[in-house]
Coordinates of C-alpha atoms and ligand atoms in Angstrom, one line a residue:
M10 CA 4.8 17.3 -35.0
I11 CA 7.1 17.2 -38.2
T12 CA 9.3 19.8 -38.9
Q13 CA 10.0 22.0 -42.1
Q14 CA 13.6 20.5 -42.3
E15 CA 12.0 16.7 -42.1
F16 CA 9.7 17.6 -45.0
T17 CA 12.9 19.1 -47.1
S18 CA 14.7 16.1 -46.2
R19 CA 12.3 13.7 -47.7
Q20 CA 12.0 16.1 -50.8
D21 CA 15.6 16.0 -51.4
R22 CA 16.0 12.0 -50.8
L23 CA 13.3 11.2 -53.0
L24 CA 15.3 14.0 -55.5
A25 CA 18.5 11.7 -55.1
Q26 CA 16.6 8.7 -56.3
C27 CA 16.0 10.1 -59.5
P28 CA 17.9 9.9 -62.4
P29 CA 20.1 13.8 -63.1
D30 CA 17.8 16.1 -65.2
S31 CA 14.3 14.7 -63.3
V32 CA 11.6 16.7 -62.5
C33 CA 8.8 15.6 -59.9
V34 CA 5.7 17.1 -60.0
I35 CA 3.7 15.7 -56.8
P36 CA -0.1 17.1 -56.8
S37 CA -2.1 17.8 -53.8
S38 CA -5.8 16.8 -53.4
T39 CA -8.9 18.4 -54.7
L40 CA -12.3 19.2 -53.0
V41 CA -15.1 17.0 -54.1
T42 CA -18.9 17.2 -54.3
R43 CA -21.1 15.9 -52.1
S44 CA -24.3 17.4 -52.8
R45 CA -24.7 20.6 -54.8
D46 CA -22.6 23.0 -53.9
T47 CA -21.4 21.8 -50.7
E48 CA -18.5 19.5 -50.7
Y49 CA -16.7 16.7 -48.5
K50 CA -14.6 17.7 -45.9
F51 CA -11.5 18.1 -47.6
R52 CA -8.6 15.6 -46.9
Q53 CA -5.3 16.7 -48.6
N54 CA -3.6 13.6 -50.3
S55 CA -1.1 11.5 -48.2
Y56 CA 1.6 11.5 -50.5
F57 CA 1.3 15.7 -50.9
W58 CA 1.5 15.6 -47.1
Y59 CA 4.2 13.2 -46.5
L60 CA 6.2 15.6 -48.7
T61 CA 5.0 19.2 -47.6
G62 CA 2.8 18.9 -44.7
F63 CA 0.7 21.4 -46.6
A64 CA -3.5 21.2 -46.3
E65 CA -4.3 22.9 -49.0
P66 CA -6.5 21.9 -51.9
D67 CA -5.4 22.5 -55.9
S68 CA -1.9 23.0 -55.2
V69 CA 1.5 21.4 -57.0
L70 CA 5.0 20.3 -55.6
L71 CA 7.8 20.6 -58.3
L72 CA 11.0 19.2 -57.3
S73 CA 13.9 19.7 -59.9
N74 CA 17.9 18.2 -59.8
H75 CA 18.5 19.4 -63.4
S76 CA 21.9 20.8 -63.8
R77 CA 20.9 24.0 -64.3
H78 CA 20.4 24.3 -60.8
P79 CA 22.9 24.2 -58.6
S80 CA 21.3 21.9 -56.5
A81 CA 17.6 20.4 -55.5
Y82 CA 15.4 23.2 -56.9
R83 CA 11.4 23.3 -55.2
A84 CA 8.4 25.0 -55.9
M85 CA 4.9 24.9 -54.8
V86 CA 2.1 25.7 -57.1
C87 CA -1.2 26.8 -54.3
Q88 CA -4.5 28.7 -54.4
A89 CA -4.0 32.4 -55.6
K90 CA -5.2 35.3 -52.7
D91 CA -8.7 36.1 -53.2
E92 CA -10.1 38.1 -51.2
H93 CA -14.2 36.9 -52.3
A94 CA -13.3 33.7 -52.0
E95 CA -11.0 33.8 -49.0
V96 CA -14.9 35.5 -47.3
W97 CA -16.7 32.4 -49.1
H98 CA -14.6 29.4 -48.2
G99 CA -11.5 30.4 -45.8
R100 CA -8.5 31.5 -46.0
R101 CA -5.8 31.0 -48.3
L102 CA -1.7 31.1 -47.6
G103 CA -1.1 32.7 -51.5
A104 CA 2.3 31.8 -53.3
Q105 CA 4.0 35.1 -51.5
Q106 CA 3.5 33.9 -47.6
A107 CA 4.7 30.0 -49.4
L108 CA 7.6 31.4 -49.8
G109 CA 7.8 32.1 -46.3
Q110 CA 6.6 29.6 -44.5
F111 CA 8.1 26.2 -46.9
D112 CA 11.5 25.8 -48.0
L113 CA 10.8 26.7 -51.4
D114 CA 13.0 28.5 -54.7
E115 CA 9.7 29.7 -55.9
A116 CA 6.1 30.0 -55.7
Y117 CA 3.1 30.8 -57.8
E118 CA -0.2 30.6 -57.5
N119 CA -2.6 28.0 -60.1
D120 CA -4.3 29.9 -62.4
Q121 CA -0.9 30.1 -63.8
L122 CA -0.2 26.4 -63.8
D123 CA 0.0 25.4 -67.2
T124 CA 2.6 27.8 -67.8
I125 CA 4.5 26.6 -65.4
L126 CA 4.2 22.8 -66.1
D127 CA 5.1 24.0 -69.7
E128 CA 8.6 25.6 -68.2
W129 CA 9.4 23.3 -65.4
L130 CA 8.8 20.0 -67.9
D131 CA 10.9 21.6 -71.0
G132 CA 14.4 20.5 -71.2
H133 CA 14.3 17.5 -68.2
S134 CA 14.7 14.3 -69.2
H135 CA 12.7 12.4 -66.9
V136 CA 8.7 13.5 -65.7
F137 CA 7.6 11.7 -62.2
F138 CA 4.0 12.0 -61.7
P139 CA 1.8 9.3 -60.0
L140 CA -0.8 8.3 -63.1
G141 CA -4.3 7.7 -61.7
E142 CA -3.6 9.5 -58.2
E143 CA -5.1 13.2 -58.9
A144 CA -7.6 14.0 -61.6
W145 CA -7.6 17.2 -61.6
A146 CA -3.7 17.3 -62.1
E147 CA -2.7 14.5 -64.4
K148 CA -5.2 16.5 -66.9
Q149 CA -3.1 19.7 -66.6
V150 CA 0.6 17.5 -66.4
M151 CA -1.0 16.0 -69.8
E152 CA -1.8 18.9 -71.4
S153 CA 1.8 20.2 -70.9
F154 CA 3.5 17.3 -72.4
Q155 CA 1.1 18.0 -75.2
R156 CA 2.0 21.5 -75.9
L157 CA 5.5 20.6 -75.4
R158 CA 5.0 18.1 -78.3
N159 CA 3.4 20.8 -80.2
N160 CA 6.1 23.1 -80.3
P161 CA 9.4 21.1 -80.8
R162 CA 11.5 24.5 -81.7
K163 CA 10.3 25.9 -78.0
F164 CA 10.3 23.3 -75.8
L165 CA 12.8 20.2 -75.2
V166 CA 9.9 17.2 -74.4
P167 CA 10.8 15.1 -71.5
Q168 CA 11.6 11.4 -72.4
H169 CA 11.0 9.6 -70.0
L170 CA 7.6 9.4 -67.7
S171 CA 8.0 7.4 -64.3
D172 CA 6.1 6.8 -61.2
P173 CA 7.4 8.7 -57.8
R174 CA 4.8 6.6 -55.8
P175 CA 7.3 3.2 -55.7
L176 CA 10.4 5.3 -54.2
L177 CA 7.9 7.4 -51.8
D178 CA 6.1 4.3 -51.0
E179 CA 9.1 3.0 -49.8
M180 CA 10.3 5.8 -47.5
R181 CA 6.6 6.0 -46.0
V182 CA 7.5 2.1 -44.5
F183 CA 10.3 3.5 -42.6
K184 CA 8.9 5.7 -39.8
S185 CA 10.9 8.9 -37.7
A186 CA 10.8 9.3 -34.7
A187 CA 8.8 12.3 -35.3
E188 CA 6.6 10.5 -37.3
I189 CA 6.4 7.2 -34.4
A190 CA 5.8 10.4 -32.0
T191 CA 2.7 11.2 -33.9
M192 CA 1.4 7.9 -34.4
K193 CA 1.7 7.5 -30.9
A194 CA -0.9 10.4 -29.7
A195 CA -2.6 8.9 -32.3
A196 CA -2.8 5.2 -30.9
K197 CA -3.5 7.4 -27.2
M198 CA -6.3 9.3 -28.2
T199 CA -7.8 6.0 -29.6
S200 CA -6.9 4.0 -26.6
E201 CA -9.3 6.5 -24.6
A202 CA -11.4 6.6 -27.2
H203 CA -12.0 2.6 -27.2
C204 CA -12.2 2.8 -23.3
R205 CA -15.0 5.7 -23.1
A206 CA -17.3 3.6 -25.6
M207 CA -16.9 0.7 -23.7
Q208 CA -17.9 2.7 -20.6
F209 CA -20.9 4.0 -22.2
A210 CA -22.0 0.9 -23.4
R211 CA -25.2 -0.5 -22.1
P212 CA -27.9 -2.9 -23.7
G213 CA -30.6 -0.9 -25.5
C214 CA -28.4 2.5 -27.3
Y215 CA -27.6 2.4 -30.7
E216 CA -24.4 1.3 -32.4
Y217 CA -24.0 4.9 -33.7
Q218 CA -23.6 6.3 -30.6
L219 CA -20.9 4.2 -29.5
A220 CA -19.2 5.6 -32.7
A221 CA -20.6 9.3 -31.5
E222 CA -18.4 8.3 -27.8
I223 CA -15.3 7.6 -29.8
H224 CA -15.9 10.1 -32.6
H225 CA -16.4 13.1 -29.5
H226 CA -13.3 11.8 -27.5
I227 CA -11.0 12.0 -30.2
A228 CA -12.5 15.6 -31.3
M229 CA -11.6 16.7 -27.9
A230 CA -8.4 15.6 -27.6
G231 CA -7.4 17.1 -31.1
A232 CA -8.2 15.1 -34.2
H233 CA -10.3 16.1 -37.1
Y234 CA -11.7 13.5 -38.4
P235 CA -11.5 9.6 -37.7
A236 CA -8.5 7.6 -40.4
Y237 CA -11.9 5.4 -41.8
G238 CA -15.3 4.7 -41.3
T239 CA -16.0 3.9 -37.6
I240 CA -16.8 -0.1 -37.3
V241 CA -19.3 -0.5 -34.6
G242 CA -20.8 -4.0 -35.6
S243 CA -23.5 -5.6 -32.6
G244 CA -24.3 -9.6 -32.5
E245 CA -24.0 -10.8 -36.1
N246 CA -23.5 -7.5 -37.2
A247 CA -19.4 -8.3 -36.0
C248 CA -19.2 -10.9 -38.8
I249 CA -19.1 -8.1 -41.5
L250 CA -15.9 -7.4 -41.9
H251 CA -16.4 -3.1 -42.5
Y252 CA -20.2 -3.0 -41.5
T253 CA -20.6 0.9 -41.3
E254 CA -24.1 1.2 -41.4
N255 CA -23.9 1.8 -37.3
T256 CA -27.9 1.8 -37.5
D257 CA -28.9 -1.2 -35.1
L258 CA -30.0 -1.4 -31.5
I259 CA -27.7 -3.1 -29.4
E260 CA -29.5 -5.7 -27.3
D261 CA -28.6 -7.7 -24.3
G262 CA -26.3 -10.7 -24.6
N263 CA -24.9 -9.5 -27.8
L264 CA -21.1 -9.0 -28.4
V265 CA -20.3 -5.4 -30.0
L266 CA -17.0 -4.8 -32.2
I267 CA -16.0 -1.8 -32.1
D268 CA -13.2 -0.8 -35.4
A269 CA -12.1 2.9 -35.5
G270 CA -9.3 4.9 -35.2
A271 CA -8.4 8.8 -34.7
E272 CA -6.5 10.6 -38.0
Y273 CA -4.2 12.8 -36.4
Q274 CA -1.5 15.3 -38.1
G275 CA -2.3 13.0 -41.0
Y276 CA -1.7 9.2 -39.0
A277 CA -3.7 6.5 -38.4
A278 CA -4.1 4.6 -35.3
D279 CA -6.3 1.5 -36.0
I280 CA -8.0 -0.4 -33.0
T281 CA -10.5 -2.9 -32.6
R282 CA -11.9 -4.6 -29.3
T283 CA -14.9 -6.9 -28.9
F284 CA -16.6 -6.8 -25.5
P285 CA -20.0 -7.5 -23.9
V286 CA -22.5 -4.7 -24.1
S287 CA -23.8 -6.1 -20.9
G288 CA -20.1 -5.9 -19.5
K289 CA -20.2 -9.7 -18.7
F290 CA -19.4 -12.8 -21.2
T291 CA -21.3 -15.6 -21.7
E292 CA -19.4 -18.8 -21.6
A293 CA -19.7 -19.1 -25.6
Q294 CA -18.4 -16.0 -26.2
A295 CA -15.4 -16.2 -23.8
K296 CA -14.3 -19.2 -25.4
V297 CA -14.6 -18.0 -29.0
Y298 CA -13.1 -14.5 -27.6
Q299 CA -9.9 -16.4 -25.7
I300 CA -9.3 -18.2 -29.1
V301 CA -8.9 -15.0 -30.9
L302 CA -6.8 -13.6 -28.0
K303 CA -4.3 -16.2 -28.2
A304 CA -3.9 -16.2 -31.9
Q305 CA -3.4 -12.1 -31.6
E306 CA -1.1 -12.6 -29.0
A307 CA 1.0 -15.2 -30.0
A308 CA 1.7 -13.2 -33.2
I309 CA 2.2 -10.2 -30.9
D310 CA 5.1 -12.4 -29.2
L311 CA 7.1 -13.2 -32.0
L312 CA 7.6 -9.9 -34.0
K313 CA 10.8 -8.7 -33.9
P314 CA 13.3 -7.8 -36.5
G315 CA 13.9 -10.0 -39.1
V316 CA 10.8 -11.8 -38.7
T317 CA 7.9 -12.3 -41.3
L318 CA 4.6 -10.7 -41.3
T319 CA 3.4 -14.3 -42.9
Q320 CA 5.8 -16.2 -40.3
A321 CA 3.6 -14.7 -37.5
N322 CA -0.1 -15.5 -39.2
E323 CA 1.1 -18.9 -40.1
A324 CA 1.6 -18.9 -35.6
S325 CA -1.5 -17.3 -35.2
S326 CA -3.7 -19.0 -37.9
K327 CA -2.6 -22.2 -36.2
I328 CA -4.0 -21.6 -32.8
L329 CA -7.6 -20.1 -34.2
I330 CA -7.5 -23.4 -36.5
A331 CA -6.6 -25.6 -33.2
G332 CA -9.7 -23.8 -31.0
L333 CA -12.1 -24.4 -34.1
I334 CA -11.2 -27.6 -33.8
E335 CA -12.4 -27.8 -30.6
L336 CA -15.6 -25.9 -30.8
G337 CA -16.5 -28.6 -32.8
I338 CA -16.4 -26.0 -35.8
L339 CA -13.6 -27.9 -38.1
N340 CA -12.8 -31.7 -38.3
G341 CA -9.3 -32.9 -38.9
T342 CA -5.6 -32.1 -37.7
V343 CA -4.0 -28.5 -37.8
E344 CA -2.2 -29.7 -40.3
E345 CA -4.8 -30.4 -42.5
N346 CA -6.6 -27.6 -41.9
L347 CA -4.1 -25.3 -42.6
E348 CA -3.7 -27.5 -46.1
N349 CA -7.4 -27.0 -47.3
Q350 CA -7.6 -24.0 -45.9
A351 CA -11.5 -24.7 -44.4
Y352 CA -11.0 -22.2 -41.9
R353 CA -10.6 -19.0 -44.0
A354 CA -14.8 -19.3 -43.7
F355 CA -14.4 -17.9 -40.6
Y356 CA -11.1 -16.3 -41.1
M357 CA -11.3 -14.0 -43.9
H358 CA -8.8 -11.2 -43.6
G359 CA -4.7 -10.9 -43.6
L360 CA -3.7 -10.8 -39.8
G361 CA -2.2 -6.9 -40.3
H362 CA -1.1 -4.4 -42.6
F363 CA 1.2 -1.3 -42.6
L364 CA 0.1 1.8 -41.1
G365 CA 0.6 4.9 -41.2
L366 CA -0.5 8.4 -43.3
D367 CA -2.7 5.4 -44.8
V368 CA -4.8 2.8 -42.7
H369 CA -3.5 0.3 -44.9
D370 CA -0.5 2.3 -45.4
V371 CA 1.6 1.6 -48.9
G372 CA 4.9 -0.6 -49.1
V373 CA 5.3 -3.8 -50.2
Y374 CA 5.1 -7.3 -48.6
K375 CA 7.3 -8.9 -50.5
I376 CA 10.5 -8.4 -52.0
D377 CA 11.6 -10.4 -55.1
G378 CA 8.3 -12.5 -54.7
E379 CA 9.9 -13.3 -51.0
D380 CA 8.4 -12.4 -47.6
R381 CA 10.0 -9.0 -46.6
P382 CA 11.8 -9.5 -43.0
L383 CA 10.5 -7.0 -40.4
K384 CA 12.8 -3.8 -39.7
P385 CA 12.8 -1.3 -37.2
G386 CA 10.7 1.6 -37.8
M387 CA 8.1 -0.5 -39.7
V388 CA 4.8 0.5 -38.1
L389 CA 1.7 -2.5 -38.0
T390 CA -1.5 -4.0 -37.3
I391 CA -1.9 -7.6 -35.8
E392 CA -5.9 -8.2 -35.8
P393 CA -6.7 -11.6 -36.3
G394 CA -10.7 -12.4 -36.1
L395 CA -13.3 -15.3 -36.0
Y396 CA -16.4 -14.9 -37.3
L397 CA -18.9 -17.6 -36.9
P398 CA -22.0 -16.8 -39.0
N399 CA -25.6 -18.0 -38.3
H400 CA -25.7 -20.5 -39.9
E401 CA -26.4 -24.5 -39.4
T402 CA -22.4 -25.4 -40.1
V403 CA -22.0 -23.9 -37.2
P404 CA -22.8 -25.2 -33.9
E405 CA -25.9 -23.5 -31.6
D406 CA -24.1 -21.9 -28.8
Y407 CA -21.5 -19.5 -31.0
R408 CA -23.6 -18.3 -34.6
G409 CA -23.3 -15.3 -35.2
I410 CA -20.0 -14.5 -32.9
G411 CA -17.5 -12.2 -34.3
V412 CA -14.7 -11.3 -32.7
R413 CA -11.6 -9.3 -33.8
I414 CA -8.7 -8.0 -31.4
E415 CA -6.5 -5.2 -33.3
D416 CA -3.5 -3.4 -32.0
N417 CA -0.7 -1.3 -33.5
I418 CA 2.7 -2.1 -33.2
V419 CA 6.3 -0.4 -34.1
I420 CA 8.8 -2.8 -34.8
T421 CA 12.0 -1.5 -32.8
A422 CA 15.7 -2.9 -32.5
Q423 CA 15.0 -5.0 -29.7
G424 CA 11.3 -6.0 -30.5
T425 CA 8.2 -4.1 -30.5
E426 CA 6.9 -1.4 -28.5
I427 CA 2.9 -1.7 -28.9
L428 CA 0.9 1.4 -29.1
T429 CA -2.2 0.1 -27.8
A430 CA -1.5 -1.5 -24.6
S431 CA -3.9 0.7 -22.9
V432 CA -7.5 -0.5 -24.3
P433 CA -8.1 -3.7 -22.6
K434 CA -8.0 -7.0 -24.0
S435 CA -7.8 -9.7 -21.5
I436 CA -11.6 -10.6 -20.5
A437 CA -10.8 -10.2 -16.9
D438 CA -9.9 -6.6 -17.5
I439 CA -12.6 -5.6 -20.2
E440 CA -15.4 -7.2 -17.9
A441 CA -13.3 -4.7 -14.7
L442 CA -13.3 -1.5 -16.4
M443 CA -17.0 -1.7 -18.0
S444 CA -18.0 -2.8 -14.3
N445 CA -16.7 0.9 -13.7
Ligands
LIG662 N1 -10.4 -1.1 -39.6 C1 -10.0 -1.7 -41.3 C2 -8.7 -2.5 -40.5 O1 -8.9 -3.0 -39.3 O2 -7.4 -3.4 -41.3
LIG663 MN1 -9.3 -1.9 -38.1
LIG664 MN1 -6.7 -2.9 -39.3

């Protein structure tokens, strides 16, 4: 649970990085139509959630460090209380209760958003607003700028429009103790869900049924939805990196790749496991699997403060290449293949990514053109894979095999903490779980 104090301190840290006389305008998401008068399930904007923990649409957080206030000055604009709308569409907190629930100096209802924006922009020299993030709010902010410009006798127009996201992204890269606790909960329920799917799997079941096992478990554990489109790829479907159709019947003898994660209190887990639907790896499947596992473990073993993701990637790529040479899929030496990148035909994605409120979380991987060293508080995935197409360039035994293994890892002062270690990944452990 993230406390109100932590949300307030995030707001303070953002504002402290803005020049004097800045106003930050941070919009929530809005509802998106799915079909006629129904909408997609609402998902809060990650930046707005990071700063407020407020789950309603059509709201705006306003922060000012203008010298006209004694210190950080905060307001929320939220949906108006409306008996009729609340009977049809659900409860709304309303401005009055928002004032009590959040650490705010003012709260307003969003039918006055245009006037509020005019008042808040007026007299500030810098506006921090994320362009391209929330179209509904951007239109309002641009119109407010225009009204100010059209009324130079009444308003002092801000001279600078800046993006708050680079500041927020860097803050979000380093997770607090409370964030890590939340991510541990997301990782735990996701780990259990993967085990459940492995135990349920049998030849003749459908890919979407394994997805349903995952979704059932994470819902029962408290997650309202998955953090991204669940991937259940059996057989050759495992070679489609973001396969989310999940429509096929899983045939005996095939591997199944499941890449799925819960979103819990806004935070994502992102686990991949690959296992044989029959409960027993074939010899060819085991050979490919062992290569990926060794590459994944080598990368994880390297992680600690000061190391870069690129260094871990090189170590794991060398193992993948050596394995592909041994299987007769690549020719030449490891060094030659690293150089000519031929292995990228069978390993097309990166080693991993930051994980947090977004599954592919924000944050830069290079600073001043240099790979950034890992530091305590970062959370990332490590997820090498091999995808061997059903094609004559691949020896027959290995055609159509796709394997990815993905864990979620916190960088600590001592090295790492693996959040997803309870899902089996050695061949022996997978086979043992599936035989139960
Ligand atoms: N689930 C997407 C990824 O692993 O990056
Ligand atoms: Mn994944
Ligand atoms: Mn991932």
